[in-house]
Amino acid sequence: MNKEQMEIPMVVENKTGYKQELKRALTLKDLIVYGLIIILPIAPAQIYGLIALESFGMVPLVYLVGLVCMMFTAFSYHSMSKEFPIVGSTYSFVQRGLNPHIGFIAGWLIIIDYILVPSLLTGFAGVWMNSLIPAIPVFGWILLFIAFNTFVTSRGIQLTAKTNILFLIFELFAVVLFLGFAIKYVFIDGNGAGSFSLGPIFQAEKIDFEFIATATSIAVFGFLGFDAISTLSEEVKDPSRNIGRATIITLLLIGIIFMSQSYMASLAHPEYKNLDVDMAFFDIAKEVGGNFLYYLFLIVGVGAVGIANALGVQSAISRVLYSMSRDQVIPFSGILGKIHPVYKTPFNATIFVGIFTAIVAIMGSLESILKLVNFGALTSYMLLNVTVFIYFFIKKKERGIKSIVWYVLFPLIGFAVIGFVWSGFDKMTFIFGFSWMLIGVIIGAIKSKGYKELPPTL
């Protein structure tokens, strides 16, 4: 028996009734790296201008609001991942904690969230790269990104983890360089604000309910994706402990990174009203670090979005499809639920996601894709918060002071915050979202023979 064969885990049933088919190779560090890559450390570069205009220049405050708001839903993921350390994320948690059929709907919503994100990311990256190298058309760049991501994802979780570390180093390097140039620009050269200022953090006269509402709506979207960590539950060592810890640590770290970048950008260029909404952060990078920093952020941004971020999401959705397929609740379960005998990855699901991503990215509307992604993510978050309350407080009757805080207060706040943002969707988002949900309801009814049959393990 060679070394590679010895590393392939035995196929055994765990306490949830599933066979352990995926390879447990990830550590807490790997999960944190994966979470950071999913949320994207340089994300402020993409939407800094929009947030600055909507928040009177208080971008760091907006990210602080978003961090606090999303932390309550992260606590819910922490609680459920400890109780049910299995692949599937919200699908598995709602299925086991609330109701199998509602769990299917949660999974269906997660599918539309995760499966469209790679199309969105590679689509944006393709447009950006075409502007830098017009000789290669947008669809050509999209296909290159997707081919690379599909290859890495299908070859094993360890290769994916190594790729994540490499891209995270590049992103953090760009962030540190920006902070260094900005500190010199402001505090040594005396440009921009010239010194520390509370303006980007707190302007009492401009903070009211409308500001908080706007800030919350914008900031919450900046933290979407942290839930993908739970899709790796069956590929991590000690998942009951590490999934929840990684989720909380990732959110805290990304919040610090976001606030640091945006604070120094605000000091470097206090006059937020004259910024180009689309290129604001890149233009500030040019101010503090010249063309070198400007192009560095553009190149790192393309790699981070088109490869690292899309790679992480493709890993997540392939595992959600695998989870739902082994429960036989979606079409083509017999194909999508197969694990590669050598790589120990959901190989067929990964290939399917790659092909689907290519078709949607080339033919779909980026605006329409974004609407469906946001609807699926936030609706599944609300279902998860409800599940925590019902499972722990109602079903398990955990009624102590600590339980009331963790299983009543925190999920209630999480549900309220997400529900508030959800209620602000435009008409077309609701039309797209509920249409997708209706399709899921029909498929669920067919697969369960009128919602009478349960998955084999239940």
Short mmCIF file of C-alpha atoms in Angstrom, two decimals:
data_model
loop_
_atom_site.label_atom_id
_atom_site.label_comp_id
_atom_site.label_asym_id
_atom_site.label_seq_id
_atom_site.Cartn_x
_atom_site.Cartn_y
_atom_site.Cartn_z
CA MET A 1 0.00 0.00 0.00
CA ASN A 2 1.51 3.36 -0.99
CA LYS A 3 1.38 6.61 0.99
CA GLU A 4 -1.46 8.10 -1.11
CA GLN A 5 -3.64 5.06 -0.54
CA MET A 6 -2.95 5.13 3.20
CA GLU A 7 -4.16 8.75 3.39
CA ILE A 8 -7.57 7.93 1.90
CA PRO A 9 -10.03 7.58 4.81
CA MET A 10 -12.00 4.44 5.47
CA VAL A 11 -15.66 4.62 4.46
CA VAL A 12 -17.50 4.39 7.75
CA GLU A 13 -20.82 5.62 9.03
CA ASN A 14 -20.76 8.51 11.49
CA LYS A 15 -23.33 9.33 14.12
CA THR A 16 -25.45 11.28 11.62
CA GLY A 17 -26.08 8.16 9.53
CA TYR A 18 -23.87 9.19 6.62
CA LYS A 19 -20.77 7.45 5.34
CA GLN A 20 -17.52 9.38 5.83
CA GLU A 21 -16.52 9.68 2.17
CA LEU A 22 -14.72 13.03 2.11
CA LYS A 23 -11.14 13.32 3.32
CA ARG A 24 -10.66 14.98 6.71
CA ALA A 25 -7.53 17.05 6.09
CA LEU A 26 -8.35 20.65 7.07
CA THR A 27 -7.30 22.43 10.25
CA LEU A 28 -8.69 25.50 12.01
CA LYS A 29 -6.12 27.61 10.17
CA ASP A 30 -7.26 26.23 6.81
CA LEU A 31 -10.87 27.09 7.62
CA ILE A 32 -9.97 30.67 8.59
CA VAL A 33 -7.98 31.11 5.38
CA TYR A 34 -10.92 29.73 3.40
CA GLY A 35 -13.35 32.09 5.18
CA LEU A 36 -11.15 35.13 4.54
CA ILE A 37 -10.83 34.21 0.86
CA ILE A 38 -14.61 33.79 0.55
CA ILE A 39 -15.41 37.20 2.05
CA LEU A 40 -12.45 38.83 0.25
CA PRO A 41 -9.98 40.99 2.26
CA ILE A 42 -9.79 43.60 -0.50
CA ALA A 43 -13.58 43.81 -0.91
CA PRO A 44 -13.65 47.52 0.14
CA ALA A 45 -11.81 48.33 -3.10
CA GLN A 46 -14.90 47.31 -5.08
CA ILE A 47 -17.58 49.32 -3.27
CA TYR A 48 -15.74 51.98 -1.27
CA GLY A 49 -17.09 54.85 -3.39
CA LEU A 50 -20.73 53.79 -3.02
CA ILE A 51 -20.45 53.32 0.75
CA ALA A 52 -18.63 56.65 1.18
CA LEU A 53 -21.39 58.58 -0.60
CA GLU A 54 -24.19 56.83 1.29
CA SER A 55 -22.53 57.21 4.71
CA PHE A 56 -21.14 60.77 4.55
CA GLY A 57 -17.64 59.34 4.44
CA MET A 58 -18.09 57.13 7.52
CA VAL A 59 -17.09 53.92 5.76
CA PRO A 60 -15.31 52.34 8.78
CA LEU A 61 -18.47 52.87 10.85
CA VAL A 62 -20.56 51.13 8.20
CA TYR A 63 -18.28 48.10 8.31
CA LEU A 64 -18.42 48.10 12.11
CA VAL A 65 -22.22 48.09 11.95
CA GLY A 66 -22.12 45.24 9.43
CA LEU A 67 -19.72 43.23 11.60
CA VAL A 68 -21.89 43.57 14.70
CA CYS A 69 -25.07 42.74 12.79
CA MET A 70 -23.70 39.65 11.06
CA MET A 71 -22.10 38.35 14.23
CA PHE A 72 -25.51 37.33 15.58
CA THR A 73 -26.19 35.11 12.57
CA ALA A 74 -22.62 33.79 12.87
CA PHE A 75 -23.47 32.73 16.43
CA SER A 76 -26.36 30.73 14.99
CA TYR A 77 -24.00 28.95 12.58
CA HIS A 78 -21.68 28.30 15.51
CA SER A 79 -24.48 26.66 17.51
CA MET A 80 -25.76 24.48 14.66
CA SER A 81 -22.35 23.39 13.37
CA LYS A 82 -21.49 22.18 16.86
CA GLU A 83 -24.72 20.18 17.04
CA PHE A 84 -24.65 18.87 13.44
CA PRO A 85 -21.06 18.73 12.11
CA ILE A 86 -22.05 17.58 8.61
CA VAL A 87 -21.62 18.97 5.13
CA GLY A 88 -24.52 20.96 3.70
CA SER A 89 -24.49 24.16 5.75
CA THR A 90 -27.95 25.70 6.12
CA TYR A 91 -29.57 22.80 4.28
CA SER A 92 -28.37 20.27 6.84
CA PHE A 93 -28.94 22.54 9.84
CA VAL A 94 -32.56 23.40 8.97
CA GLN A 95 -33.27 19.83 7.88
CA ARG A 96 -32.08 18.37 11.18
CA GLY A 97 -33.08 21.18 13.52
CA LEU A 98 -36.42 22.36 12.13
CA ASN A 99 -38.01 20.18 9.48
CA PRO A 100 -36.64 18.00 6.63
CA HIS A 101 -38.89 19.57 4.00
CA ILE A 102 -38.19 23.14 5.09
CA GLY A 103 -34.54 22.10 5.11
CA PHE A 104 -34.87 21.20 1.45
CA ILE A 105 -36.19 24.71 0.70
CA ALA A 106 -33.28 26.20 2.66
CA GLY A 107 -30.91 24.09 0.58
CA TRP A 108 -32.66 25.11 -2.62
CA LEU A 109 -32.13 28.77 -1.65
CA ILE A 110 -28.47 28.10 -0.84
CA ILE A 111 -28.07 26.53 -4.29
CA ILE A 112 -29.21 29.68 -6.08
CA ASP A 113 -26.93 31.73 -3.84
CA TYR A 114 -23.77 29.67 -4.23
CA ILE A 115 -24.17 28.35 -7.76
CA LEU A 116 -24.60 31.82 -9.26
CA VAL A 117 -21.80 33.54 -7.35
CA PRO A 118 -18.96 31.99 -9.43
CA SER A 119 -20.72 33.25 -12.57
CA LEU A 120 -20.95 36.72 -11.06
CA LEU A 121 -17.31 36.75 -9.94
CA THR A 122 -15.78 35.37 -13.12
CA GLY A 123 -18.02 37.71 -15.13
CA PHE A 124 -16.69 40.79 -13.31
CA ALA A 125 -13.10 39.54 -13.48
CA GLY A 126 -13.47 38.84 -17.20
CA VAL A 127 -14.64 42.40 -17.85
CA TRP A 128 -11.75 43.85 -15.82
CA MET A 129 -9.13 41.70 -17.54
CA ASN A 130 -10.53 42.56 -20.97
CA SER A 131 -10.03 46.24 -20.14
CA LEU A 132 -6.38 45.50 -19.34
CA ILE A 133 -5.77 43.05 -22.22
CA PRO A 134 -8.45 43.70 -24.91
CA ALA A 135 -6.95 41.10 -27.27
CA ILE A 136 -8.61 38.35 -25.23
CA PRO A 137 -12.43 38.71 -25.22
CA VAL A 138 -14.42 38.69 -21.99
CA PHE A 139 -15.76 35.17 -22.55
CA GLY A 140 -12.20 33.96 -23.11
CA TRP A 141 -11.12 35.24 -19.69
CA ILE A 142 -14.23 33.76 -18.09
CA LEU A 143 -13.47 30.32 -19.53
CA LEU A 144 -9.85 30.52 -18.36
CA PHE A 145 -10.90 31.38 -14.80
CA ILE A 146 -13.53 28.65 -14.69
CA ALA A 147 -11.20 26.00 -16.14
CA PHE A 148 -8.54 26.76 -13.53
CA ASN A 149 -11.01 26.82 -10.63
CA THR A 150 -12.69 23.60 -11.69
CA PHE A 151 -9.36 21.82 -12.01
CA VAL A 152 -8.17 22.89 -8.56
CA THR A 153 -11.50 22.20 -6.84
CA SER A 154 -11.87 18.73 -8.34
CA ARG A 155 -8.33 17.62 -7.46
CA GLY A 156 -8.78 17.66 -3.69
CA ILE A 157 -9.46 19.88 -0.71
CA GLN A 158 -5.75 20.06 0.16
CA LEU A 159 -4.85 21.58 -3.22
CA THR A 160 -7.71 24.04 -2.79
CA ALA A 161 -6.42 24.94 0.69
CA LYS A 162 -2.88 25.56 -0.64
CA THR A 163 -4.24 27.73 -3.44
CA ASN A 164 -6.28 29.71 -0.91
CA ILE A 165 -3.19 30.40 1.20
CA LEU A 166 -1.26 31.63 -1.84
CA PHE A 167 -3.97 34.06 -2.90
CA LEU A 168 -4.59 35.23 0.66
CA ILE A 169 -0.89 36.13 0.94
CA PHE A 170 -1.17 38.22 -2.24
CA GLU A 171 -4.30 39.99 -1.00
CA LEU A 172 -2.91 40.73 2.45
CA PHE A 173 0.35 41.92 0.85
CA ALA A 174 -1.63 44.44 -1.20
CA VAL A 175 -3.57 45.57 1.88
CA VAL A 176 -0.41 46.01 3.97
CA LEU A 177 1.25 47.96 1.15
CA PHE A 178 -1.77 50.25 0.88
CA LEU A 179 -1.79 50.86 4.63
CA GLY A 180 1.93 51.60 4.59
CA PHE A 181 1.68 54.06 1.69
CA ALA A 182 -1.42 55.69 3.22
CA ILE A 183 0.22 56.12 6.64
CA LYS A 184 3.22 57.81 5.00
CA TYR A 185 0.95 59.93 2.78
CA VAL A 186 -1.15 61.20 5.70
CA PHE A 187 1.01 61.22 8.82
CA ILE A 188 4.50 61.83 7.40
CA ASP A 189 3.86 63.84 4.24
CA GLY A 190 0.89 65.69 5.77
CA ASN A 191 -1.49 65.07 2.88
CA GLY A 192 -5.21 64.33 3.07
CA ALA A 193 -6.50 64.83 6.60
CA GLY A 194 -2.89 65.17 7.78
CA SER A 195 -3.56 63.50 11.13
CA PHE A 196 -5.94 61.26 13.02
CA SER A 197 -9.62 62.20 12.68
CA LEU A 198 -12.88 60.93 14.14
CA GLY A 199 -14.76 62.07 11.05
CA PRO A 200 -14.64 58.68 9.27
CA ILE A 201 -15.77 56.94 12.44
CA PHE A 202 -18.39 59.15 14.03
CA GLN A 203 -20.29 62.30 13.01
CA ALA A 204 -23.02 62.68 15.62
CA GLU A 205 -25.09 65.20 13.67
CA LYS A 206 -25.46 62.86 10.71
CA ILE A 207 -26.29 59.65 12.55
CA ASP A 208 -29.99 58.87 12.80
CA PHE A 209 -32.31 55.94 12.10
CA GLU A 210 -32.17 56.49 8.35
CA PHE A 211 -28.36 56.42 8.45
CA ILE A 212 -28.31 53.23 10.52
CA ALA A 213 -30.84 51.60 8.17
CA THR A 214 -28.82 52.54 5.08
CA ALA A 215 -25.53 51.52 6.67
CA THR A 216 -26.92 48.16 7.76
CA SER A 217 -28.32 47.39 4.32
CA ILE A 218 -25.02 48.15 2.62
CA ALA A 219 -22.71 46.60 5.19
CA VAL A 220 -24.48 43.25 5.54
CA PHE A 221 -23.79 42.42 1.90
CA GLY A 222 -20.09 43.07 2.49
CA PHE A 223 -19.91 40.12 4.88
CA LEU A 224 -21.89 37.55 2.88
CA GLY A 225 -20.13 34.23 2.43
CA PHE A 226 -18.87 33.43 5.92
CA ASP A 227 -21.48 30.63 6.10
CA ALA A 228 -19.57 28.71 3.42
CA ILE A 229 -17.13 27.57 6.11
CA SER A 230 -19.78 25.13 7.36
CA THR A 231 -19.87 23.38 3.97
CA LEU A 232 -16.47 21.87 4.81
CA SER A 233 -17.67 20.14 7.98
CA GLU A 234 -16.82 16.65 6.77
CA GLU A 235 -13.35 17.62 5.53
CA VAL A 236 -12.09 19.24 8.73
CA LYS A 237 -10.57 17.69 11.81
CA ASP A 238 -12.76 18.07 14.93
CA PRO A 239 -15.63 19.86 13.09
CA SER A 240 -17.83 20.33 16.19
CA ARG A 241 -15.16 22.59 17.62
CA ASN A 242 -13.44 24.11 14.61
CA ILE A 243 -16.31 25.11 12.28
CA GLY A 244 -17.91 27.49 14.78
CA ARG A 245 -14.60 28.90 15.98
CA ALA A 246 -13.44 29.53 12.41
CA THR A 247 -16.70 31.33 11.59
CA ILE A 248 -16.40 33.76 14.50
CA ILE A 249 -12.65 34.34 14.10
CA THR A 250 -13.01 34.93 10.35
CA LEU A 251 -15.69 37.57 10.82
CA LEU A 252 -13.66 39.40 13.45
CA LEU A 253 -10.50 39.36 11.33
CA ILE A 254 -12.24 40.49 8.15
CA GLY A 255 -13.98 43.27 10.08
CA ILE A 256 -10.63 44.58 11.31
CA ILE A 257 -9.16 44.38 7.80
CA PHE A 258 -12.14 46.20 6.27
CA MET A 259 -12.15 48.96 8.89
CA SER A 260 -8.38 49.51 8.69
CA GLN A 261 -8.40 49.90 4.92
CA SER A 262 -11.43 52.15 4.82
CA TYR A 263 -10.20 54.34 7.69
CA MET A 264 -6.86 55.05 6.03
CA ALA A 265 -8.59 55.61 2.68
CA SER A 266 -10.88 58.13 4.40
CA LEU A 267 -7.91 59.98 5.91
CA ALA A 268 -6.01 59.96 2.62
CA HIS A 269 -8.97 61.43 0.72
CA PRO A 270 -11.46 63.13 3.10
CA GLU A 271 -13.42 64.78 0.26
CA TYR A 272 -15.54 61.73 -0.53
CA LYS A 273 -18.04 63.68 -2.66
CA ASN A 274 -15.62 64.12 -5.55
CA LEU A 275 -14.74 60.42 -5.81
CA ASP A 276 -15.59 58.27 -8.83
CA VAL A 277 -18.10 55.79 -7.40
CA ASP A 278 -16.75 52.81 -9.34
CA MET A 279 -13.01 53.48 -9.07
CA ALA A 280 -12.84 55.40 -5.77
CA PHE A 281 -10.53 53.09 -3.84
CA PHE A 282 -8.28 52.47 -6.84
CA ASP A 283 -7.97 56.23 -7.37
CA ILE A 284 -7.04 56.71 -3.70
CA ALA A 285 -4.46 53.94 -4.07
CA LYS A 286 -2.96 55.89 -6.98
CA GLU A 287 -2.90 59.06 -4.85
CA VAL A 288 -0.97 57.45 -2.01
CA GLY A 289 1.18 54.96 -3.93
CA GLY A 290 1.25 56.04 -7.56
CA ASN A 291 0.61 53.87 -10.61
CA PHE A 292 2.41 50.94 -8.97
CA LEU A 293 -0.16 50.60 -6.20
CA TYR A 294 -3.03 51.37 -8.57
CA TYR A 295 -2.19 48.53 -10.96
CA LEU A 296 -1.22 46.21 -8.12
CA PHE A 297 -4.70 46.53 -6.64
CA LEU A 298 -6.31 46.02 -10.04
CA ILE A 299 -4.31 42.85 -10.73
CA VAL A 300 -4.73 41.44 -7.21
CA GLY A 301 -8.42 42.33 -7.39
CA VAL A 302 -8.88 40.35 -10.59
CA GLY A 303 -7.06 37.33 -9.17
CA ALA A 304 -8.91 37.53 -5.87
CA VAL A 305 -12.34 37.79 -7.47
CA GLY A 306 -11.96 35.64 -10.58
CA ILE A 307 -9.90 32.88 -9.01
CA ALA A 308 -9.62 32.85 -5.21
CA ASN A 309 -13.14 33.96 -4.33
CA ALA A 310 -14.80 32.02 -7.16
CA LEU A 311 -12.71 28.95 -6.26
CA GLY A 312 -13.93 29.04 -2.68
CA VAL A 313 -17.56 29.40 -3.64
CA GLN A 314 -17.30 26.61 -6.23
CA SER A 315 -15.94 24.35 -3.48
CA ALA A 316 -18.90 25.28 -1.27
CA ILE A 317 -21.67 24.73 -3.81
CA SER A 318 -20.25 21.41 -5.00
CA ARG A 319 -20.47 20.17 -1.41
CA VAL A 320 -24.01 21.47 -0.94
CA LEU A 321 -25.04 19.62 -4.12
CA TYR A 322 -23.28 16.52 -2.83
CA SER A 323 -25.07 16.79 0.51
CA MET A 324 -28.51 17.14 -1.06
CA SER A 325 -27.77 14.42 -3.63
CA ARG A 326 -26.88 11.79 -1.05
CA ASP A 327 -30.26 12.55 0.52
CA GLN A 328 -31.77 12.03 -2.95
CA VAL A 329 -33.80 15.25 -2.80
CA ILE A 330 -32.70 16.96 -6.03
CA PRO A 331 -32.70 15.85 -9.69
CA PHE A 332 -29.69 13.82 -10.90
CA SER A 333 -28.81 12.85 -7.31
CA GLY A 334 -27.28 9.58 -8.48
CA ILE A 335 -24.72 11.52 -10.52
CA LEU A 336 -24.08 14.59 -8.35
CA GLY A 337 -23.71 12.53 -5.18
CA LYS A 338 -20.66 10.59 -6.42
CA ILE A 339 -17.26 10.99 -4.74
CA HIS A 340 -14.06 10.63 -6.76
CA PRO A 341 -12.33 7.41 -5.62
CA VAL A 342 -8.84 9.00 -5.50
CA TYR A 343 -9.30 12.74 -4.88
CA LYS A 344 -12.15 12.24 -2.38
CA THR A 345 -14.04 15.24 -3.77
CA PRO A 346 -17.61 15.59 -5.08
CA PHE A 347 -16.13 15.38 -8.58
CA ASN A 348 -19.31 15.23 -10.67
CA ALA A 349 -20.90 18.11 -8.77
CA THR A 350 -17.73 20.17 -9.27
CA ILE A 351 -17.70 19.57 -13.03
CA PHE A 352 -21.40 20.39 -13.23
CA VAL A 353 -20.85 23.69 -11.37
CA GLY A 354 -18.00 24.56 -13.75
CA ILE A 355 -20.14 24.00 -16.85
CA PHE A 356 -23.13 25.81 -15.33
CA THR A 357 -20.92 28.75 -14.30
CA ALA A 358 -19.55 29.12 -17.82
CA ILE A 359 -23.01 29.15 -19.42
CA VAL A 360 -24.52 31.64 -16.95
CA ALA A 361 -21.45 33.94 -16.86
CA ILE A 362 -21.34 34.25 -20.64
CA MET A 363 -25.09 34.44 -21.32
CA GLY A 364 -26.61 35.84 -18.11
CA SER A 365 -27.21 39.37 -16.86
CA LEU A 366 -24.89 40.31 -13.98
CA GLU A 367 -27.61 42.48 -12.44
CA SER A 368 -30.17 39.65 -12.48
CA ILE A 369 -27.64 37.21 -11.04
CA LEU A 370 -26.87 39.59 -8.18
CA LYS A 371 -30.56 39.88 -7.27
CA LEU A 372 -30.99 36.11 -7.01
CA VAL A 373 -27.76 35.69 -5.02
CA ASN A 374 -28.81 38.22 -2.39
CA PHE A 375 -32.32 36.78 -2.07
CA GLY A 376 -31.07 33.23 -1.59
CA ALA A 377 -28.42 34.17 0.97
CA LEU A 378 -30.54 36.36 3.22
CA THR A 379 -33.63 34.13 3.13
CA SER A 380 -31.56 31.12 4.17
CA TYR A 381 -30.00 33.17 6.98
CA MET A 382 -33.44 33.97 8.35
CA LEU A 383 -34.44 30.30 8.24
CA LEU A 384 -31.28 29.38 10.12
CA ASN A 385 -31.95 31.86 12.93
CA VAL A 386 -35.50 30.52 13.30
CA THR A 387 -34.10 26.98 13.42
CA VAL A 388 -31.74 27.79 16.30
CA PHE A 389 -34.62 29.10 18.40
CA ILE A 390 -36.98 26.20 17.66
CA TYR A 391 -34.39 23.44 17.94
CA PHE A 392 -32.64 24.46 21.15
CA PHE A 393 -35.31 26.43 23.03
CA ILE A 394 -38.50 24.65 21.94
CA LYS A 395 -37.46 21.10 21.06
CA LYS A 396 -34.55 20.54 23.45
CA LYS A 397 -36.05 22.82 26.12
CA GLU A 398 -32.79 24.52 26.96
CA ARG A 399 -34.15 27.36 29.10
CA GLY A 400 -31.26 28.56 31.30
CA ILE A 401 -29.95 32.15 31.23
CA LYS A 402 -27.09 31.25 28.89
CA SER A 403 -29.49 29.36 26.62
CA ILE A 404 -31.91 32.29 26.47
CA VAL A 405 -29.06 34.55 25.36
CA TRP A 406 -27.64 32.13 22.76
CA TYR A 407 -30.82 30.49 21.51
CA VAL A 408 -33.42 33.25 21.87
CA LEU A 409 -31.85 36.70 22.04
CA PHE A 410 -29.02 36.27 19.53
CA PRO A 411 -31.03 34.48 16.80
CA LEU A 412 -33.91 36.96 17.29
CA ILE A 413 -31.55 39.89 16.70
CA GLY A 414 -29.96 38.07 13.76
CA PHE A 415 -33.37 37.39 12.23
CA ALA A 416 -34.49 41.01 12.75
CA VAL A 417 -31.38 42.48 11.13
CA ILE A 418 -31.47 40.16 8.12
CA GLY A 419 -35.24 40.52 7.84
CA PHE A 420 -34.91 44.31 7.77
CA VAL A 421 -32.40 44.18 4.92
CA TRP A 422 -34.46 41.49 3.15
CA SER A 423 -37.56 43.69 3.27
CA GLY A 424 -35.72 46.36 1.30
CA PHE A 425 -35.28 44.25 -1.83
CA ASP A 426 -36.77 45.72 -4.98
CA LYS A 427 -39.73 44.21 -6.80
CA MET A 428 -37.67 42.31 -9.37
CA THR A 429 -35.54 40.66 -6.67
CA PHE A 430 -38.68 39.31 -5.01
CA ILE A 431 -40.07 38.13 -8.37
CA PHE A 432 -36.84 36.29 -9.22
CA GLY A 433 -36.42 34.95 -5.70
CA PHE A 434 -39.94 33.64 -5.15
CA SER A 435 -39.99 32.16 -8.66
CA TRP A 436 -36.92 30.13 -7.80
CA MET A 437 -38.47 29.13 -4.48
CA LEU A 438 -41.64 27.98 -6.26
CA ILE A 439 -39.59 25.77 -8.55
CA GLY A 440 -38.00 24.27 -5.44
CA VAL A 441 -41.38 23.65 -3.82
CA ILE A 442 -42.53 21.75 -6.93
CA ILE A 443 -39.34 19.68 -7.15
CA GLY A 444 -39.48 18.97 -3.44
CA ALA A 445 -43.07 17.77 -3.73
CA ILE A 446 -42.18 15.45 -6.62
CA LYS A 447 -39.08 13.98 -4.98
CA SER A 448 -40.82 13.42 -1.63
CA LYS A 449 -44.11 12.22 -3.15
CA GLY A 450 -46.11 15.13 -1.82
CA TYR A 451 -43.79 15.83 1.12
CA LYS A 452 -44.56 12.43 2.64
CA GLU A 453 -41.20 10.69 2.24
CA LEU A 454 -38.01 11.62 4.08
CA PRO A 455 -34.37 11.20 3.07
CA PRO A 456 -33.03 7.68 3.84
CA THR A 457 -30.95 8.79 6.83
CA LEU A 458 -33.98 10.36 8.48
#
